[in-house]
Short mmCIF file of C-alpha atoms and ligand atoms in Angstrom, two decimals:
data_model
loop_
_atom_site.label_atom_id
_atom_site.label_comp_id
_atom_site.label_asym_id
_atom_site.label_seq_id
_atom_site.Cartn_x
_atom_site.Cartn_y
_atom_site.Cartn_z
CA UNK A 1 75.75 138.02 50.95
CA UNK A 2 76.71 141.69 51.03
CA UNK A 3 79.19 142.56 53.77
CA UNK A 4 77.73 144.51 56.69
CA UNK A 5 77.72 148.19 56.02
CA UNK A 6 79.91 149.65 58.71
CA UNK A 7 82.08 151.88 56.57
CA UNK A 8 82.17 155.62 56.99
CA UNK A 9 82.00 156.46 53.29
CA UNK A 10 82.08 160.23 53.74
CA UNK A 11 85.23 160.06 55.85
CA UNK A 12 86.97 157.66 53.44
CA UNK A 13 86.10 159.77 50.41
CA UNK A 14 87.28 162.96 52.10
CA UNK A 15 90.61 161.34 53.04
CA UNK A 16 90.99 159.93 49.52
CA UNK A 17 90.41 163.32 47.94
CA UNK A 18 92.90 164.82 50.34
CA UNK A 19 95.77 162.31 50.13
CA UNK A 20 95.40 159.86 47.24
CA UNK A 21 96.51 160.20 43.62
CA UNK A 22 94.72 157.91 41.14
CA UNK A 23 96.19 156.57 37.89
CA UNK A 24 94.79 157.55 34.50
CA UNK A 25 92.44 159.92 36.32
CA UNK A 26 92.02 163.68 35.85
CA UNK A 27 92.42 164.57 39.50
CA UNK A 28 90.65 167.95 39.42
CA UNK A 29 87.49 166.17 38.32
CA UNK A 30 88.04 163.36 40.83
CA UNK A 31 88.49 165.76 43.75
CA UNK A 32 85.55 168.00 42.81
CA UNK A 33 82.94 168.13 45.61
CA UNK A 34 80.19 166.74 43.38
CA UNK A 35 82.18 163.63 42.45
CA UNK A 36 81.16 160.64 44.53
CA UNK A 37 83.78 157.92 44.15
CA UNK A 38 82.69 154.34 44.66
CA UNK A 39 84.58 152.76 47.54
CA UNK A 40 84.78 149.02 46.91
CA UNK A 41 84.92 146.96 50.07
CA UNK A 42 84.11 143.37 49.18
CA UNK A 43 83.66 140.81 46.45
CA UNK A 44 82.41 137.31 45.84
CA UNK A 45 82.47 135.58 42.48
CA UNK A 46 81.60 138.08 39.75
CA UNK A 47 80.11 140.50 42.29
CA UNK A 48 81.64 143.40 44.20
CA UNK A 49 80.12 145.61 46.93
CA UNK A 50 80.70 149.22 47.79
CA UNK A 51 80.87 150.87 51.20
CA UNK A 52 77.19 151.77 50.98
CA UNK A 53 76.20 148.12 50.56
CA UNK A 54 75.39 148.41 46.86
CA UNK A 55 76.04 145.34 44.74
CA UNK A 56 77.60 145.37 41.26
CA UNK A 57 78.66 142.89 38.64
CA UNK A 58 82.39 143.36 38.07
CA UNK A 59 81.93 144.20 34.40
CA UNK A 60 85.58 144.72 33.53
CA UNK A 61 87.03 142.05 35.83
CA UNK A 62 88.61 144.71 38.06
CA UNK A 63 90.51 146.27 35.19
CA UNK A 64 90.89 143.02 33.20
CA UNK A 65 92.53 141.01 35.96
CA UNK A 66 89.96 138.76 37.62
CA UNK A 67 89.40 135.29 36.13
CA UNK A 68 87.70 132.89 38.56
CA UNK A 69 85.82 135.47 40.62
CA UNK A 70 86.58 137.24 43.87
CA UNK A 71 87.13 135.44 47.14
CA UNK A 72 87.67 132.11 45.44
CA UNK A 73 88.06 129.41 48.10
CA UNK A 74 90.89 127.55 46.37
CA UNK A 75 93.00 130.62 45.62
CA UNK A 76 92.33 132.07 49.09
CA UNK A 77 93.50 128.80 50.67
CA UNK A 78 96.67 128.70 48.56
CA UNK A 79 97.60 132.24 49.58
CA UNK A 80 96.86 131.50 53.25
CA UNK A 81 98.98 128.33 53.11
CA UNK A 82 101.89 130.29 51.67
CA UNK A 83 101.37 133.07 54.20
CA UNK A 84 101.69 130.50 56.96
CA UNK A 85 105.17 129.65 55.66
CA UNK A 86 106.57 133.00 54.56
CA UNK A 87 105.23 135.96 52.56
CA UNK A 88 108.31 137.02 50.67
CA UNK A 89 111.97 136.09 50.35
CA UNK A 90 114.59 137.32 47.87
CA UNK A 91 114.77 135.89 44.37
CA UNK A 92 118.19 137.47 43.82
CA UNK A 93 120.59 134.70 44.65
CA UNK A 94 117.87 132.52 46.22
CA UNK A 95 114.84 130.66 45.02
CA UNK A 96 111.53 129.43 46.47
CA UNK A 97 109.18 126.47 45.89
CA UNK A 98 106.17 128.59 44.90
CA UNK A 99 108.05 130.24 42.02
CA UNK A 100 109.67 126.98 40.91
CA UNK A 101 106.34 125.15 40.86
CA UNK A 102 104.62 127.97 39.00
CA UNK A 103 107.36 128.02 36.36
CA UNK A 104 106.89 124.27 35.87
CA UNK A 105 103.11 124.59 35.58
CA UNK A 106 103.35 127.47 33.11
CA UNK A 107 105.88 125.75 30.85
CA UNK A 108 103.67 122.63 30.85
CA UNK A 109 100.94 124.67 29.12
CA UNK A 110 103.04 124.83 25.93
CA UNK A 111 104.30 122.14 23.57
CA UNK A 112 107.49 120.43 24.81
CA UNK A 113 110.71 122.33 24.05
CA UNK A 114 108.92 125.51 22.98
CA UNK A 115 108.47 128.18 25.65
CA UNK A 116 110.66 126.79 28.37
CA UNK A 117 112.15 129.55 30.52
CA UNK A 118 110.26 131.84 32.91
CA UNK A 119 111.39 135.30 34.03
CA UNK A 120 109.34 136.86 36.85
CA UNK A 121 108.31 140.47 37.29
CA UNK A 122 105.52 142.50 38.84
CA UNK A 123 102.94 143.59 36.27
CA UNK A 124 102.30 143.72 32.55
CA UNK A 125 104.51 146.74 31.99
CA UNK A 126 107.55 145.24 33.70
CA UNK A 127 106.89 141.91 31.99
CA UNK A 128 107.05 143.74 28.64
CA UNK A 129 110.04 145.76 29.76
CA UNK A 130 111.82 142.48 30.57
CA UNK A 131 110.89 141.09 27.14
CA UNK A 132 112.44 144.11 25.41
CA UNK A 133 115.60 144.02 27.52
CA UNK A 134 116.02 140.26 27.05
CA UNK A 135 115.59 140.66 23.28
CA UNK A 136 118.04 143.55 23.06
CA UNK A 137 120.68 141.77 25.10
CA UNK A 138 120.05 138.51 23.22
CA UNK A 139 120.98 140.15 19.90
CA UNK A 140 123.98 141.98 21.38
CA UNK A 141 125.30 138.72 22.83
CA UNK A 142 124.93 137.15 19.42
CA UNK A 143 126.93 140.02 17.90
CA UNK A 144 123.97 141.05 15.79
CA UNK A 145 123.42 144.62 14.62
CA UNK A 146 119.65 144.27 15.04
CA UNK A 147 118.48 147.21 17.18
CA UNK A 148 114.96 148.23 16.23
CA UNK A 149 111.61 146.99 17.46
CA UNK A 150 108.38 146.96 15.48
CA UNK A 151 105.04 147.55 17.13
CA UNK A 152 101.55 147.98 15.75
CA UNK A 153 99.89 151.37 15.76
CA UNK A 154 97.33 151.67 18.52
CA UNK A 155 98.92 148.88 20.55
CA UNK A 156 99.32 149.18 24.29
CA UNK A 157 102.12 147.36 26.05
CA UNK A 158 102.35 149.17 29.35
CA UNK A 159 103.45 152.53 30.65
CA UNK A 160 106.99 152.09 31.93
CA UNK A 161 109.32 154.07 29.69
CA UNK A 162 110.57 151.07 27.71
CA UNK A 163 107.16 149.47 27.24
CA UNK A 164 105.67 152.86 26.37
CA UNK A 165 108.29 153.40 23.66
CA UNK A 166 106.34 150.83 21.64
CA UNK A 167 103.60 153.38 21.24
CA UNK A 168 101.69 154.09 24.42
CA UNK A 169 103.70 157.29 24.98
CA UNK A 170 101.93 158.74 21.98
CA UNK A 171 98.58 157.61 23.29
CA UNK A 172 99.06 159.63 26.44
CA UNK A 173 100.19 162.70 24.56
CA UNK A 174 103.81 162.69 25.55
CA UNK A 175 106.96 161.39 23.91
CA UNK A 176 109.48 160.07 26.37
CA UNK A 177 112.57 161.31 24.59
CA UNK A 178 115.85 159.62 25.43
CA UNK A 179 114.28 156.86 27.47
CA UNK A 180 112.80 155.11 24.48
CA UNK A 181 113.80 151.88 22.83
CA UNK A 182 114.16 152.44 19.11
CA UNK A 183 110.78 151.38 17.81
CA UNK A 184 108.88 151.92 14.61
CA UNK A 185 105.19 151.51 14.22
CA UNK A 186 103.32 149.84 11.42
CA UNK A 187 99.56 149.84 10.87
CA UNK A 188 99.16 146.38 9.43
CA UNK A 189 100.79 143.16 8.33
CA UNK A 190 100.69 144.48 4.77
CA UNK A 191 102.89 147.39 5.82
CA UNK A 192 105.25 144.98 7.57
CA UNK A 193 105.48 142.84 4.45
CA UNK A 194 106.36 145.87 2.34
CA UNK A 195 109.51 146.47 4.35
CA UNK A 196 112.73 146.25 2.35
CA UNK A 197 114.99 143.31 3.23
CA UNK A 198 117.78 145.76 4.08
CA UNK A 199 115.52 147.24 6.78
CA UNK A 200 114.10 143.93 7.91
CA UNK A 201 117.50 142.61 9.00
CA UNK A 202 117.78 145.50 11.47
CA UNK A 203 114.67 144.42 13.34
CA UNK A 204 115.09 142.78 16.74
CA UNK A 205 111.50 141.76 17.24
CA UNK A 206 107.91 142.41 16.31
CA UNK A 207 105.59 143.04 19.24
CA UNK A 208 101.88 142.31 18.95
CA UNK A 209 98.78 141.88 21.09
CA UNK A 210 97.45 138.67 19.50
CA UNK A 211 93.91 138.71 18.09
CA UNK A 212 92.82 141.93 19.76
CA UNK A 213 94.31 145.29 20.73
CA UNK A 214 92.91 145.99 24.19
CA UNK A 215 93.54 149.56 25.29
CA UNK A 216 93.16 150.72 21.67
CA UNK A 217 89.43 150.11 22.21
CA UNK A 218 89.17 146.32 21.76
CA UNK A 219 90.13 146.34 18.09
CA UNK A 220 90.15 142.92 16.45
CA UNK A 221 92.89 141.93 14.04
CA UNK A 222 91.75 140.42 10.73
CA UNK A 223 91.92 136.63 10.99
CA UNK A 224 95.36 135.33 10.14
CA UNK A 225 97.23 138.46 11.23
CA UNK A 226 99.17 136.75 13.99
CA UNK A 227 100.11 133.80 11.79
CA UNK A 228 101.29 136.19 9.08
CA UNK A 229 103.46 138.06 11.59
CA UNK A 230 104.92 134.73 12.70
CA UNK A 231 105.75 133.89 9.07
CA UNK A 232 107.35 137.31 8.54
CA UNK A 233 109.51 136.81 11.64
CA UNK A 234 110.51 133.33 10.49
CA UNK A 235 111.49 134.67 7.08
CA UNK A 236 113.47 137.70 8.35
CA UNK A 237 114.91 136.23 11.56
CA UNK A 238 113.26 138.75 13.89
CA UNK A 239 111.82 137.49 17.17
CA UNK A 240 108.10 137.53 17.88
CA UNK A 241 107.00 138.99 21.21
CA UNK A 242 103.37 138.18 22.03
CA UNK A 243 101.82 140.49 24.61
CA UNK A 244 99.09 138.35 26.16
CA UNK A 245 98.83 140.48 29.28
CA UNK A 246 95.14 141.03 28.53
CA UNK A 247 94.28 138.02 26.34
CA UNK A 248 95.95 135.32 28.45
CA UNK A 249 94.13 132.86 30.71
CA UNK A 250 90.98 132.09 28.80
CA UNK A 251 89.77 135.57 27.90
CA UNK A 252 89.55 134.74 24.19
CA UNK A 253 87.97 131.32 24.72
CA UNK A 254 91.27 129.44 24.64
CA UNK A 255 93.95 129.49 27.30
CA UNK A 256 96.07 131.83 25.15
CA UNK A 257 95.10 133.91 22.12
CA UNK A 258 98.10 132.58 20.17
CA UNK A 259 96.46 129.14 20.14
CA UNK A 260 93.72 130.41 17.81
CA UNK A 261 96.30 130.72 15.03
CA UNK A 262 98.60 127.90 16.15
CA UNK A 263 101.38 130.36 16.79
CA UNK A 264 104.12 130.02 19.35
CA UNK A 265 105.89 133.26 20.13
CA UNK A 266 109.58 133.53 20.94
CA UNK A 267 108.75 135.59 24.00
CA UNK A 268 105.34 135.58 25.65
CA UNK A 269 104.30 138.11 28.28
CA UNK A 270 101.60 137.29 30.82
CA UNK A 271 100.26 139.49 33.60
CA UNK A 272 96.81 140.70 34.66
CA UNK A 273 94.97 137.35 34.93
CA UNK A 274 98.06 135.33 35.91
CA UNK A 275 97.19 135.30 39.62
CA UNK A 276 93.46 135.10 38.87
CA UNK A 277 93.34 138.82 39.60
CA UNK A 278 94.65 138.53 43.16
CA UNK A 279 98.18 139.89 43.28
CA UNK A 280 100.57 141.82 41.05
CA UNK A 281 102.72 139.31 39.20
CA UNK A 282 103.87 138.95 35.61
CA UNK A 283 106.06 136.58 33.69
CA UNK A 284 108.02 136.68 30.48
CA UNK A 285 108.26 133.16 29.08
CA UNK A 286 110.93 132.61 26.44
CA UNK A 287 112.09 129.89 24.10
CA UNK A 288 115.29 128.12 25.03
CA UNK A 289 116.97 129.59 21.88
CA UNK A 290 116.33 133.08 23.22
CA UNK A 291 117.79 132.16 26.58
CA UNK A 292 120.83 130.22 25.30
CA UNK A 293 123.24 133.16 24.72
CA UNK A 294 122.74 134.12 28.39
CA UNK A 295 123.97 130.72 29.52
CA UNK A 296 127.20 130.15 27.59
CA UNK A 297 129.54 131.92 30.01
CA UNK A 298 129.18 133.37 33.48
CA UNK A 299 130.10 137.01 33.34
CA UNK A 300 128.69 140.48 33.38
CA UNK A 301 127.82 140.45 29.67
CA UNK A 302 125.58 137.39 29.96
CA UNK A 303 123.82 138.49 33.14
CA UNK A 304 120.37 140.00 32.80
CA UNK A 305 120.59 143.10 34.95
CA UNK A 306 116.91 143.49 35.45
CA UNK A 307 114.61 142.58 38.31
CA UNK A 308 112.81 144.04 41.27
CA UNK A 309 112.58 143.68 45.02
CA UNK A 310 109.48 141.51 44.81
CA UNK A 311 110.57 139.35 41.87
CA UNK A 312 109.34 135.77 42.28
CA UNK A 313 106.98 136.81 45.08
CA UNK A 314 105.87 133.61 46.81
CA UNK A 315 102.38 134.89 47.56
CA UNK A 316 101.79 135.88 43.95
CA UNK A 317 103.22 132.62 42.63
CA UNK A 318 101.06 130.58 45.02
CA UNK A 319 97.99 132.46 43.80
CA UNK A 320 98.96 131.95 40.16
CA UNK A 321 99.50 128.23 40.61
CA UNK A 322 96.14 127.92 42.38
CA UNK A 323 94.48 129.82 39.54
CA UNK A 324 95.90 127.35 37.01
CA UNK A 325 94.55 124.49 39.13
CA UNK A 326 91.07 126.03 39.05
CA UNK A 327 91.15 125.94 35.23
CA UNK A 328 91.32 122.15 35.57
CA UNK A 329 89.18 121.49 38.63
CA UNK A 330 86.30 123.68 37.38
CA UNK A 331 86.76 122.86 33.69
CA UNK A 332 86.69 126.61 33.13
CA UNK A 333 87.36 126.69 29.38
CA UNK A 334 84.73 124.02 28.70
CA UNK A 335 82.05 125.90 30.62
CA UNK A 336 83.10 129.17 29.05
CA UNK A 337 82.08 128.14 25.51
CA UNK A 338 78.35 128.24 26.34
CA UNK A 339 78.76 131.67 27.93
CA UNK A 340 80.57 132.96 24.86
CA UNK A 341 77.65 131.83 22.68
CA UNK A 342 75.15 133.35 25.13
CA UNK A 343 77.07 136.64 25.08
CA UNK A 344 77.04 136.61 21.27
CA UNK A 345 73.28 136.12 21.11
CA UNK A 346 72.62 138.82 23.72
CA UNK A 347 74.90 141.35 22.06
CA UNK A 348 72.68 141.25 18.98
CA UNK A 349 69.95 143.26 20.72
CA UNK A 350 72.51 145.83 21.84
CA UNK A 351 74.01 146.13 18.37
CA UNK A 352 70.54 146.91 17.02
CA UNK A 353 70.25 150.02 19.21
CA UNK A 354 70.50 153.22 17.15
CA UNK A 355 73.07 154.65 19.56
CA UNK A 356 75.43 151.76 18.89
CA UNK A 357 77.58 151.83 15.77
CA UNK A 358 79.34 148.50 16.27
CA UNK A 359 79.63 145.61 18.66
CA UNK A 360 82.75 143.46 18.70
CA UNK A 361 83.42 140.18 20.43
CA UNK A 362 86.57 138.14 20.85
CA UNK A 363 85.80 135.11 22.96
CA UNK A 364 84.63 136.47 26.31
CA UNK A 365 85.71 140.04 25.59
CA UNK A 366 83.11 142.39 24.16
CA UNK A 367 83.15 146.04 23.14
CA UNK A 368 80.26 148.32 22.30
CA UNK A 369 80.98 151.40 20.19
CA UNK A 370 78.77 154.42 20.75
CA UNK A 371 78.13 156.07 17.41
CA UNK A 372 79.67 159.43 16.59
CA UNK A 373 76.23 160.57 15.48
CA UNK A 374 74.77 159.89 18.91
CA UNK A 375 77.65 161.69 20.62
CA UNK A 376 77.13 164.70 18.40
CA UNK A 377 73.37 164.64 18.78
CA UNK A 378 73.59 164.39 22.55
CA UNK A 379 75.81 167.47 22.49
CA UNK A 380 78.58 165.60 24.22
CA UNK A 381 82.23 165.78 23.36
CA UNK A 382 84.04 162.63 22.35
CA UNK A 383 84.47 160.17 25.18
CA UNK A 384 81.65 161.52 27.33
CA UNK A 385 78.63 159.56 26.19
CA UNK A 386 80.12 156.14 26.91
CA UNK A 387 81.16 157.55 30.30
CA UNK A 388 77.58 158.66 30.97
CA UNK A 389 76.34 155.22 29.97
CA UNK A 390 78.82 153.46 32.26
CA UNK A 391 77.69 155.71 35.14
CA UNK A 392 74.04 154.94 34.35
CA UNK A 393 74.83 151.20 34.31
CA UNK A 394 76.03 151.44 37.91
CA UNK A 395 72.48 152.18 39.02
CA UNK A 396 71.53 148.85 37.46
CA UNK A 397 74.32 147.04 39.25
CA UNK A 398 76.96 146.90 36.54
CA UNK A 399 80.43 148.35 36.88
CA UNK A 400 82.80 149.07 34.00
CA UNK A 401 85.03 151.78 32.57
CA UNK A 402 84.91 152.99 28.97
CA UNK A 403 87.78 153.58 26.57
CA UNK A 404 86.79 156.81 24.85
CA UNK A 405 83.40 155.97 23.18
CA UNK A 406 83.81 152.22 23.67
CA UNK A 407 82.04 150.38 26.47
CA UNK A 408 84.15 147.47 27.65
CA UNK A 409 82.27 144.32 28.63
CA UNK A 410 84.63 141.80 30.14
CA UNK A 411 83.42 140.11 33.32
CA UNK A 412 85.26 137.29 35.12
CA UNK A 413 85.11 133.95 33.29
CA UNK A 414 83.31 132.54 36.33
CA UNK A 415 80.23 134.77 35.92
CA UNK A 416 77.01 132.73 35.93
CA UNK A 417 74.62 132.80 32.97
CA UNK A 418 72.02 134.61 35.12
CA UNK A 419 74.53 137.27 36.08
CA UNK A 420 75.60 137.57 32.47
CA UNK A 421 72.00 138.10 31.46
CA UNK A 422 71.56 140.71 34.19
CA UNK A 423 74.79 142.47 33.17
CA UNK A 424 73.81 142.73 29.51
CA UNK A 425 70.33 143.93 30.42
CA UNK A 426 71.96 146.60 32.61
CA UNK A 427 74.11 147.78 29.69
CA UNK A 428 71.15 147.76 27.31
CA UNK A 429 68.99 149.72 29.75
CA UNK A 430 71.76 152.23 30.49
CA UNK A 431 72.27 152.91 26.79
CA UNK A 432 68.57 153.50 26.17
CA UNK A 433 68.26 155.68 29.29
CA UNK A 434 71.17 157.94 28.47
CA UNK A 435 70.43 158.23 24.81
CA UNK A 436 67.46 156.19 23.69
CA UNK A 437 66.26 158.25 20.77
CA UNK A 438 67.14 157.21 17.25
CA UNK A 439 70.18 159.09 16.00
CA UNK A 440 68.19 161.05 13.43
CA UNK A 441 65.52 162.21 15.87
CA UNK A 442 66.05 165.08 18.29
CA UNK A 443 67.53 163.85 21.51
CA UNK A 444 65.26 164.05 24.53
CA UNK A 445 66.03 166.66 27.16
CA UNK A 446 69.61 166.45 28.33
C1 LIG B 1 97.34 146.17 30.77
C2 LIG B 1 98.26 145.80 29.68
C3 LIG B 1 99.65 145.96 29.81
C4 LIG B 1 100.27 146.61 31.02
O1 LIG B 1 100.04 145.87 32.17
P1 LIG B 1 100.07 146.59 33.61
O2 LIG B 1 99.82 145.47 34.56
O3 LIG B 1 99.01 147.62 33.61
O4 LIG B 1 101.43 147.17 33.77
C5 LIG B 1 100.46 145.54 28.79
N1 LIG B 1 99.93 144.98 27.67
C6 LIG B 1 98.61 144.81 27.51
C7 LIG B 1 98.10 144.15 26.28
C8 LIG B 1 97.73 145.22 28.50
O5 LIG B 1 96.41 145.08 28.33
#
């Protein structure tokens, strides 16, 4: 199964350290001689291989993107078919069948006359950026004085300047100054509900990651939060922007997280899993009422001046449409329910480990918190122990990346039950290896 090992890892790593700049990565540490980066060269289903022929389970779905597994025959074929026609043509002033058909298939996932209009972009950040710009221009076109956005503390909506103004700027230790959209943060629905009516009428939209905040460390909202935000928006007239960049496409057990609380957003942003994890593509799907002011006249004021060179990319759209077809042909959501239950039962053993303070699960997303006591006892600074554990898990064939002291467990939906079992055993073993002693006992030599 593993691809033949004919890669010159040492040469690749040397060239990487010399010429490449990695995102969200302290580069001094990355380039240090003792750091041995994993060079990924192949994948099949839930597995990936490195240049040394080692096999891993893709434990975070290649940074939360992969849905049906790598090298999926149906998605591969769809991309090849499109490639045989044309790879990319302009979406500015022209259109293409792949984008049109994807828009139709996406809209068909929602109740008739709800989310009906699709705007294409390149990744979650630009999809969010588009949502903010559409909302802002929507209210201006309607002559409304609404200017401010509301976001939830800890939320992550991308790292372009506009998307980051909803809060991520803070997370990365830097305010973005003049580039920000006016946004205020609230901690909870209760805080939102306490807002004075005079303030509420200035709000353009509330932005939320439904059910679970991803980059915040997989933090679950109390049940009913999303529905309560919907009610608040209905009462005050603000729009609801649902950021399902992470939660979309089955991750939570349903196609979209909003379905768990029977909520339909006014703008819905989808990215990451949209193409099954194949190509960068995002969409902002909006209700017809949001779109209407843009369609009353044809002039500069009603034109959305936003979009990129690769907007409506035919290859990406073909992949996304094929991914939606796989949901049907493989009855993905039906099969997923058993795996969600299996994951729940297996997580119990992990949650009983003394090193673990909490385990959370939202559908097929799981997070394991390493306890502060263990971090302290192991003489590690915050964020290091989970990193050590993730590195140890690699030796057992499991690949993931922590968020501070949270281990993210989020394999492709297509993972088999055997692989799932193996993956959870790898995590369990890695935790006990790195820090197996009960929190109150002295840690073993480290
Ligand atoms: C990852 C993520 C984004 C940003 O998407 P990119 O593709 O990284 O730009 C936005 N919102 C949420 C909830 C995400 O998880």
